[in-house]
Coordinates of C-alpha atoms and ligand atoms in Angstrom, one line a residue:
M1 CA 0.2 -0.1 -0.1
H2 CA 1.3 3.4 -0.8
T3 CA 1.8 5.6 2.2
R4 CA 1.0 9.3 1.9
R5 CA 4.4 11.1 2.8
E6 CA 4.0 14.8 3.6
N7 CA 6.8 17.5 4.5
F8 CA 6.4 19.9 7.4
D9 CA 8.7 23.0 8.8
A10 CA 7.3 21.6 12.3
V11 CA 5.7 18.7 13.9
V12 CA 4.2 19.0 17.2
I13 CA 3.7 15.6 18.8
G14 CA 0.8 15.7 21.6
S15 CA -2.0 18.2 21.8
A16 CA -1.9 19.4 25.3
Q17 CA -2.4 22.9 26.3
A18 CA 1.2 23.9 25.3
G19 CA 1.6 21.7 22.4
D20 CA -1.8 23.2 20.9
Q21 CA -0.6 26.8 21.4
L22 CA 3.1 26.1 20.0
A23 CA 1.3 24.6 16.7
V24 CA -0.8 27.5 16.5
D25 CA 1.8 30.0 16.9
F26 CA 4.2 28.3 14.5
A27 CA 1.4 28.2 11.7
R28 CA 0.6 31.9 12.3
A29 CA 4.3 32.7 11.8
G30 CA 4.2 30.9 8.4
L31 CA 5.7 27.5 9.3
R32 CA 4.1 24.6 7.7
T33 CA 3.1 22.8 10.9
A34 CA 1.3 19.8 12.0
L35 CA 0.0 18.9 15.2
V36 CA -0.4 15.0 16.0
D37 CA -2.4 14.0 18.8
S38 CA -3.2 10.4 20.0
L39 CA -6.9 9.5 20.8
G40 CA -7.3 9.8 24.6
S41 CA -4.3 7.7 25.5
A42 CA -3.1 10.1 28.1
E43 CA -4.4 12.6 30.4
P44 CA -4.2 16.1 29.1
C45 CA -4.7 19.0 31.5
V46 CA -7.9 20.0 29.9
D47 CA -9.5 16.5 29.9
S48 CA -8.5 14.6 33.2
A49 CA -6.0 16.8 35.1
C50 CA -6.1 20.3 36.4
A51 CA -9.1 21.5 34.4
P52 CA -11.6 19.0 35.8
S53 CA -9.9 18.3 39.2
Q54 CA -10.0 22.1 39.9
S55 CA -13.8 22.4 38.7
L56 CA -14.5 19.7 41.1
I57 CA -12.6 20.8 44.0
A58 CA -14.6 24.1 43.7
S59 CA -17.9 22.3 44.1
A60 CA -16.3 20.4 47.0
N61 CA -15.3 23.6 48.9
V62 CA -18.7 25.2 48.4
A63 CA -20.3 22.2 50.2
H64 CA -17.7 22.6 52.9
M65 CA -18.4 26.4 53.2
V66 CA -22.2 25.9 53.5
R67 CA -21.7 23.3 56.1
K68 CA -19.6 26.0 58.0
A69 CA -22.4 28.7 57.3
P70 CA -23.7 28.4 61.0
D71 CA -20.2 29.5 62.4
F72 CA -20.8 32.7 60.4
G73 CA -24.2 33.1 61.9
V74 CA -25.8 32.1 58.7
R75 CA -28.6 29.3 59.0
T76 CA -29.0 27.0 56.0
G77 CA -30.8 23.8 55.5
S78 CA -29.1 20.3 55.5
V79 CA -26.6 20.3 52.9
E80 CA -26.7 17.8 50.1
V81 CA -24.4 17.2 47.2
D82 CA -25.9 16.1 43.9
F83 CA -23.0 14.4 42.4
G84 CA -24.6 14.2 39.1
K85 CA -25.0 18.3 38.8
V86 CA -21.4 18.5 40.2
Q87 CA -20.1 16.3 37.3
M88 CA -22.2 18.3 34.7
R89 CA -20.9 21.5 35.9
K90 CA -17.3 20.3 35.6
Q91 CA -18.1 19.0 32.2
A92 CA -19.3 22.3 31.1
V93 CA -16.0 23.8 32.2
V94 CA -14.0 21.4 30.4
D95 CA -15.9 21.5 27.1
G96 CA -15.7 25.4 27.3
L97 CA -11.9 25.0 27.4
R98 CA -11.8 22.4 24.8
S99 CA -13.9 24.3 22.2
Q100 CA -11.6 27.4 22.8
A101 CA -8.8 25.3 21.8
A102 CA -10.7 23.9 18.9
R103 CA -11.7 27.2 17.6
A104 CA -8.1 28.4 17.5
F105 CA -7.2 25.3 15.3
T106 CA -10.0 26.0 12.9
H107 CA -9.2 29.6 12.4
T108 CA -5.4 28.9 11.7
A109 CA -4.2 28.6 8.2
G110 CA -1.2 26.3 7.5
L111 CA -1.9 24.1 10.5
T112 CA -2.6 20.2 9.9
H113 CA -4.1 18.4 12.7
L114 CA -3.8 14.5 12.7
K115 CA -5.1 11.9 15.1
G116 CA -3.2 8.9 15.9
E117 CA -0.3 7.2 17.6
T118 CA 3.1 8.6 16.5
R119 CA 6.4 6.8 16.2
F120 CA 9.8 7.9 15.0
E121 CA 11.1 5.9 12.1
G122 CA 14.5 7.8 11.8
P123 CA 15.9 11.2 12.4
G124 CA 13.1 13.8 11.3
E125 CA 10.9 10.9 10.1
L126 CA 7.6 9.9 11.8
L127 CA 4.8 7.5 11.3
V128 CA 1.2 8.2 12.3
R129 CA -1.1 5.3 12.7
E130 CA -4.8 5.1 13.8
D131 CA -6.2 1.7 14.9
G132 CA -2.9 0.1 13.4
D133 CA -3.4 1.6 10.1
I134 CA -0.9 4.1 8.9
V135 CA -2.3 7.6 8.6
C136 CA 0.6 9.1 7.0
A137 CA 4.5 9.5 7.1
L138 CA 5.8 12.8 8.1
H139 CA 9.1 14.5 7.6
A140 CA 9.9 17.6 9.7
A141 CA 12.9 19.8 10.1
R142 CA 11.9 20.5 13.7
I143 CA 9.9 18.0 16.0
F144 CA 8.4 19.2 19.3
I145 CA 7.5 16.3 21.7
N146 CA 4.7 17.3 24.2
T147 CA 3.3 13.9 25.1
G148 CA 2.9 14.5 28.7
A149 CA 2.7 11.9 31.7
R150 CA 0.3 9.3 32.9
P151 CA -0.4 7.7 36.2
A152 CA 2.2 5.4 37.2
L153 CA 0.9 1.9 38.9
P154 CA 2.7 0.7 41.9
Q155 CA 3.9 -3.0 41.9
L156 CA 1.2 -4.1 44.2
P157 CA 0.1 -7.8 44.1
G158 CA -3.6 -8.2 43.1
L159 CA -3.9 -4.5 41.6
D160 CA -4.4 -6.0 38.0
E161 CA -7.4 -7.9 39.2
V162 CA -9.3 -5.1 41.2
P163 CA -11.1 -2.4 39.6
Y164 CA -9.1 0.8 40.9
L165 CA -9.4 4.3 40.0
T166 CA -6.7 6.8 38.7
S167 CA -6.7 10.5 39.0
G168 CA -8.2 10.5 35.6
S169 CA -11.1 8.0 36.0
A170 CA -11.8 9.5 39.5
M171 CA -12.9 12.7 37.6
E172 CA -15.4 10.6 35.6
L173 CA -17.0 8.8 38.6
E174 CA -20.8 8.9 38.3
E175 CA -21.5 8.0 42.0
L176 CA -19.6 8.9 45.0
P177 CA -17.7 6.2 46.8
D178 CA -19.0 5.4 50.3
H179 CA -15.3 4.8 51.4
L180 CA -12.6 5.5 49.3
L181 CA -8.9 4.3 50.0
V182 CA -6.5 6.6 48.6
L183 CA -3.1 4.9 47.8
G184 CA -0.6 7.8 47.9
G185 CA -0.4 10.8 50.4
S186 CA 1.3 13.3 48.0
Y187 CA -0.3 16.4 46.0
L188 CA -2.9 14.6 44.1
G189 CA -3.7 12.3 47.1
V190 CA -4.3 15.1 49.4
E191 CA -6.2 17.2 47.0
L192 CA -8.4 14.6 45.6
G193 CA -8.8 12.8 49.2
Q194 CA -10.2 16.0 50.8
M195 CA -12.3 16.7 47.9
F196 CA -14.2 13.3 48.2
R197 CA -14.4 13.9 51.9
R198 CA -16.2 17.0 51.4
F199 CA -18.7 15.7 48.9
G200 CA -19.6 13.2 51.6
S201 CA -17.4 10.1 51.1
R202 CA -15.5 8.4 53.9
V203 CA -11.7 8.7 53.0
S204 CA -8.5 7.0 54.1
V205 CA -5.2 8.1 52.8
V206 CA -2.2 5.7 53.0
E207 CA 1.3 6.9 52.7
R208 CA 4.3 4.8 53.2
Q209 CA 6.6 7.8 54.1
V210 CA 6.5 9.2 57.5
Q211 CA 4.6 12.3 56.4
L212 CA 2.2 13.6 53.9
L213 CA 3.8 15.5 50.9
P214 CA 7.2 13.9 51.2
R215 CA 9.0 16.8 49.3
E216 CA 7.8 19.4 51.9
D217 CA 9.1 20.2 55.2
R218 CA 8.1 18.1 58.1
D219 CA 6.2 21.1 60.1
V220 CA 4.3 21.9 56.8
A221 CA 3.3 18.2 56.2
A222 CA 2.3 17.9 59.7
S223 CA 0.0 20.8 59.5
I224 CA -1.6 19.6 56.3
A225 CA -2.2 16.3 58.1
E226 CA -4.0 18.0 60.9
I227 CA -6.0 19.9 58.6
L228 CA -7.1 16.8 56.7
R229 CA -7.9 14.7 59.9
A230 CA -10.0 17.7 61.3
D231 CA -12.0 17.6 58.1
G232 CA -12.6 13.7 58.9
L233 CA -9.9 12.0 56.7
E234 CA -8.1 9.1 58.2
V235 CA -4.3 9.5 57.4
F236 CA -2.0 6.4 57.8
L237 CA 1.5 7.3 57.7
E238 CA 4.6 4.9 57.4
T239 CA 1.9 2.4 56.2
E240 CA 3.0 0.5 53.0
A241 CA 0.5 -1.1 50.7
I242 CA 1.4 -4.7 50.1
G243 CA -1.5 -6.3 48.4
V244 CA -5.1 -5.7 47.3
T245 CA -8.1 -8.0 46.7
S246 CA -11.7 -7.5 46.0
D247 CA -14.5 -8.5 48.6
A248 CA -17.7 -10.3 48.1
A249 CA -19.4 -7.1 48.3
G250 CA -17.5 -5.7 45.6
G251 CA -15.4 -3.4 47.7
V252 CA -11.6 -3.6 48.3
R253 CA -9.4 -5.0 50.8
L254 CA -6.0 -3.2 51.1
K255 CA -3.5 -5.1 52.8
V256 CA -0.9 -2.8 54.6
R257 CA 2.3 -3.2 56.6
T258 CA 3.0 -0.8 59.6
A259 CA 5.4 -0.8 62.6
S260 CA 2.7 -2.6 64.5
G261 CA 2.4 -5.5 61.8
E262 CA 0.3 -6.0 58.9
H263 CA -3.4 -4.9 58.8
V264 CA -6.2 -4.8 56.3
L265 CA -8.2 -1.6 55.3
V266 CA -11.6 -2.1 53.9
G267 CA -13.1 0.3 51.5
S268 CA -15.6 0.5 48.6
R269 CA -13.0 2.0 46.0
L270 CA -9.4 2.3 45.7
L271 CA -7.8 5.4 44.1
V272 CA -4.3 4.9 43.1
V273 CA -2.2 8.2 43.2
A274 CA 1.4 6.8 43.7
G275 CA 3.5 8.9 41.0
R276 CA 3.5 9.6 37.1
E277 CA 5.5 8.1 34.2
P278 CA 6.2 9.5 30.9
N279 CA 4.2 8.9 27.8
T280 CA 7.3 7.8 25.8
D281 CA 7.0 4.3 25.2
G282 CA 5.2 4.1 22.0
L283 CA 7.2 6.8 20.3
N284 CA 10.4 4.7 19.3
L285 CA 12.8 7.5 20.4
A286 CA 15.9 5.3 19.8
A287 CA 15.1 5.4 16.0
A288 CA 15.9 9.2 16.0
G289 CA 18.7 9.1 18.6
I290 CA 16.7 10.8 21.3
A291 CA 18.1 9.8 24.9
V292 CA 15.8 9.3 28.1
D293 CA 17.0 9.2 31.7
A294 CA 16.7 6.3 33.9
R295 CA 12.9 7.0 34.5
G296 CA 12.2 7.2 30.9
Y297 CA 11.8 11.0 30.7
I298 CA 13.4 12.6 27.7
S299 CA 16.6 14.2 28.6
V300 CA 16.8 17.9 27.5
N301 CA 19.3 20.7 27.8
E302 CA 18.5 24.1 29.2
R303 CA 16.9 25.1 25.9
L304 CA 14.8 21.9 26.1
E305 CA 16.8 20.5 23.1
T306 CA 17.1 16.7 23.1
S307 CA 20.0 14.6 22.0
A308 CA 18.7 14.7 18.5
R309 CA 19.2 17.7 16.6
G310 CA 16.2 19.6 15.8
V311 CA 14.0 17.8 18.4
Y312 CA 12.7 19.6 21.6
A313 CA 10.7 18.0 24.3
L314 CA 8.5 20.3 26.5
G315 CA 6.0 19.7 29.5
G316 CA 5.9 16.8 31.7
V317 CA 7.5 14.4 29.2
N318 CA 10.9 16.1 29.9
G319 CA 10.8 15.4 33.5
G320 CA 10.7 18.8 34.8
P321 CA 8.6 19.9 37.5
A322 CA 4.9 18.5 36.5
F323 CA 2.8 21.5 36.2
T324 CA 0.8 23.2 33.6
H325 CA 2.7 26.4 34.1
V326 CA 6.0 24.7 33.5
A327 CA 4.7 23.4 30.2
Y328 CA 3.6 26.8 29.2
D329 CA 6.9 28.2 30.4
D330 CA 8.5 25.5 27.9
L331 CA 6.4 26.8 25.5
R332 CA 7.7 30.3 25.9
I333 CA 11.5 29.2 25.8
I334 CA 10.8 27.2 22.7
R335 CA 8.7 29.8 20.9
A336 CA 11.6 32.4 21.6
A337 CA 14.3 29.9 20.3
V338 CA 12.3 29.1 16.9
L339 CA 10.6 32.2 16.1
E340 CA 12.6 34.8 17.7
S341 CA 16.1 33.4 17.5
S342 CA 16.6 34.4 21.2
S343 CA 17.9 32.0 23.7
S344 CA 15.8 31.9 26.7
V345 CA 16.8 29.1 29.0
T346 CA 15.5 26.9 32.0
T347 CA 18.4 27.5 34.0
G348 CA 17.4 29.6 37.3
R349 CA 13.9 29.8 36.6
V350 CA 11.9 30.0 39.8
C351 CA 9.0 27.4 39.8
P352 CA 6.1 28.3 42.0
Y353 CA 3.1 25.6 42.6
T354 CA 0.2 25.5 44.7
A355 CA -1.4 22.4 46.4
F356 CA -5.2 23.0 46.1
T357 CA -6.3 21.6 49.3
D358 CA -8.4 24.0 51.5
P359 CA -6.5 25.8 52.8
Q360 CA -4.1 25.9 49.9
L361 CA -0.5 25.4 50.2
G362 CA 1.5 28.0 48.1
R363 CA 5.1 27.0 47.6
I364 CA 8.1 28.6 46.0
G365 CA 11.9 28.1 46.1
V366 CA 13.6 25.9 48.7
T367 CA 12.3 24.2 51.7
E368 CA 14.1 24.7 54.9
W369 CA 15.3 21.1 54.7
E370 CA 16.9 21.5 51.1
A371 CA 18.4 24.9 52.0
R372 CA 20.2 22.8 55.0
E373 CA 21.1 20.1 53.0
Q374 CA 22.8 22.5 50.6
G375 CA 24.8 23.9 53.5
R376 CA 23.4 27.5 53.2
T377 CA 23.2 29.8 56.2
I378 CA 19.6 30.5 56.7
R379 CA 16.9 32.1 58.9
I380 CA 13.5 30.9 59.2
A381 CA 10.7 33.6 59.4
K382 CA 7.6 31.5 60.5
L383 CA 4.2 32.5 61.6
P384 CA 1.0 30.5 62.4
M385 CA -1.9 31.8 60.4
N386 CA -3.8 32.3 63.6
R387 CA -1.9 35.5 64.2
L388 CA -3.5 36.9 61.1
T389 CA -6.5 39.0 61.6
R390 CA -7.7 38.7 58.4
A391 CA -7.7 34.8 58.6
A392 CA -9.7 35.0 61.7
Q393 CA -12.4 37.2 59.9
M394 CA -12.4 34.8 57.1
N395 CA -12.9 31.8 59.8
E396 CA -9.8 29.9 58.5
S397 CA -7.0 30.2 60.9
R398 CA -5.3 26.8 60.2
G399 CA -1.7 26.6 58.7
L400 CA 1.5 28.6 58.8
M401 CA 3.7 30.7 56.7
K402 CA 7.1 29.9 56.4
V403 CA 10.0 31.8 54.7
V404 CA 13.5 30.8 54.2
I405 CA 16.0 33.6 54.0
D406 CA 19.7 33.5 53.0
C407 CA 21.8 35.1 55.7
D408 CA 24.5 36.3 53.4
T409 CA 22.2 38.2 51.2
D410 CA 19.0 38.9 53.2
L411 CA 17.0 37.4 50.0
I412 CA 14.1 35.2 50.3
I413 CA 15.1 31.8 48.9
G414 CA 11.8 29.7 49.6
A415 CA 8.6 30.0 51.2
A416 CA 5.5 27.6 52.1
V417 CA 2.4 29.5 52.8
L418 CA -0.2 27.2 54.1
G419 CA -3.4 29.0 54.6
V420 CA -6.6 30.7 53.0
D421 CA -5.9 31.8 49.4
S422 CA -2.1 31.0 50.1
G423 CA -1.4 30.7 46.4
E424 CA -1.8 34.3 46.1
I425 CA 0.2 35.1 49.1
M426 CA 3.0 32.9 47.6
A427 CA 2.8 34.9 44.4
M428 CA 3.8 38.0 46.2
L429 CA 6.7 36.4 47.7
Q430 CA 7.7 34.9 44.3
T431 CA 7.6 38.5 42.9
A432 CA 10.1 39.5 45.7
M433 CA 12.4 36.6 44.8
M434 CA 12.2 37.6 41.1
A435 CA 12.9 41.2 41.7
N436 CA 15.9 40.2 44.1
M437 CA 14.1 42.1 46.8
S438 CA 15.5 41.7 50.4
Y439 CA 13.1 40.6 53.1
T440 CA 13.5 43.9 54.9
A441 CA 12.0 45.6 52.1
L442 CA 9.0 43.5 52.4
R443 CA 8.8 43.9 56.2
E444 CA 9.0 47.8 55.9
G445 CA 6.7 48.0 52.9
M446 CA 3.1 49.3 53.5
C447 CA 0.4 46.9 52.4
A448 CA -3.4 47.6 52.7
L449 CA -5.3 46.3 55.5
P450 CA -7.0 44.2 56.2
T451 CA -5.5 41.7 53.5
L452 CA -3.8 38.5 54.2
V453 CA -0.5 39.9 53.1
G454 CA -1.1 43.2 54.8
S455 CA -1.3 41.9 58.4
R456 CA 0.8 43.7 60.9
A457 CA 1.9 40.2 62.2
N458 CA 3.9 39.5 59.1
P459 CA 6.3 36.8 59.4
F460 CA 9.3 39.0 58.8
V461 CA 8.2 41.2 62.0
A462 CA 8.0 38.0 63.9
L463 CA 11.7 37.0 62.6
D464 CA 13.2 40.4 64.0
S465 CA 11.0 40.5 67.3
Ligands
LIG1 C1 -5.6 15.4 38.6 C2 -4.6 16.4 38.3 C3 -4.6 17.7 38.7 C4 -3.6 18.5 38.4 N1 -3.5 19.7 38.9 C5 -2.7 20.8 38.4 C6 -2.9 22.2 39.0 O1 -3.7 22.5 39.5 N2 -1.7 22.7 38.3 C7 -0.9 22.5 37.6 O2 0.0 23.5 37.3 N3 -0.8 21.2 37.1 C8 -1.6 20.4 37.7 N4 -1.4 19.1 37.2 C9 -0.4 18.7 36.3 C10 -0.6 19.1 34.9 O3 -1.9 18.6 34.6 C11 0.5 18.5 33.9 O4 1.7 19.0 34.5 C12 0.2 19.2 32.5 O5 -1.0 18.6 31.9 C13 1.5 18.7 31.8 O6 1.2 19.1 30.5 P1 2.0 18.5 29.2 O7 1.8 19.6 28.1 O8 3.2 18.0 29.6 O9 1.1 17.3 28.7 P2 -0.4 16.6 29.0 O10 -1.4 17.5 29.7 O11 -0.1 15.4 29.8 O12 -0.9 16.1 27.7 C14 -0.3 15.3 26.8 C15 -0.9 14.9 25.5 O13 -0.1 14.2 24.5 C16 -0.9 13.3 23.9 N5 -0.1 12.2 23.5 C17 0.4 11.2 24.6 N6 1.2 10.2 23.8 C18 1.1 10.6 22.5 C19 1.6 10.1 21.4 N7 2.5 8.9 21.2 N8 1.5 10.6 20.2 C20 0.6 11.6 20.0 N9 0.1 12.2 21.0 C21 0.2 11.7 22.4 C22 -2.2 13.0 24.9 O14 -3.1 12.5 24.3 C23 -2.2 14.4 25.5 O15 -3.3 15.2 24.7 C24 -2.5 18.0 37.7 C25 -2.4 16.7 37.2 C26 -3.4 15.9 37.5 C27 -3.3 14.5 37.0

């Protein structure tokens, strides 16, 4: 059979948000561009990652707020969650975002959109297949890999035989689980666990490390655990899952090992959120000489170039921090290199993130633990949220602010803000870091009251008192 072969200036593999935009920008700049996307093999942000999860979390937080209404002196009736409507609302948000992206494609001349699985056949050569049939062969001077990552499954005896949920399928549930066992207590585990608890499920989080959020400082993670427990979640730390089976009633029995011996946790559904792995396996990267690291992520330099000339990798597939805004920043770097011949790099970029628990955890820069490991001389400015007037007014005084300061320069090198709207507070600290502003400038500057950042009890005042 004769295979259709087409030449392009640029081919983007993977239609996540960054990939879509990159393809549109190239085409608008006059490059003959193809965007190739597989059909639902992964979990792009719009379909089953941040867009749906943030929409669902917003509904869960409304349920929580309404339950707390009597604390504000507001009487409500009993709170019921209509999970079908919650899902419809989420879907409307996701569909809206998806149609925005589709509109951009339709109105972009010079952009070819192909559906199918992509595989390298050699340097600059790709083959696209749909249901095993070859759609076409592509040749491109430049290729951009944006295939993202997917949930990794732990080596857990019995997992193949039970109907488990992942972060993606959990977004599509039609019925609330009675009792959700969450395997993994990192960011997705705590966000989704709290969300299901607020919808009304019983939730048990199982984490093998000594703390939730193992990359965070011990005191911050302990504060998150306290918040989740106060919300009614069960949190099992230093608890390793060692096997899973179904029970006669259709539920799951999770066998765990703890310091006190082996136990069985019984729940109605199991959610596995135990890490991510890159979508690189089907790409046949070796045929084009594209190197991967030990975990299978594509190795890139600071300009996001792979080991193969003319091939770049952006977003979660290159093993950088797994956030949507990082994928967008990768897009900025690549766009600058290809369209503006400038040399933006990833080196030294400051990557903020927010865990969307309620209250949120806003994070930027190094943790206290990392700074000490690096042998830096530091000071810690720390303030419990219950010292902030605004937090009391908003009835959410849980959490803490913690800022890591380099003693040699007085610069802020990291911050963890666990508290109401703390993703926004962290952004202020990020701006100070980006501007190389000393902590004393922040301490002495005037902020509007009563805002969260404008509290007179700011962490830097506490530091020097
Ligand atoms: C539940 C959840 C919540 C999250 N919440 C947040 C958040 O609040 N904030 C945040 O910043 N980040 C969040 N993230 C992380 C964020 O979603 C990812 O970091 C982001 O989606 C990575 O984008 P990406 O461009 O690398 O690729 P992805 O969004 O993973 O998309 C990859 C695309 O490539 C396609 N593809 C895969 N393989 C192939 C192939 N062989 N050929 C062609 N196409 C292929 C896929 O179909 C998909 O369209 C969350 C993730 C999850 C799972």
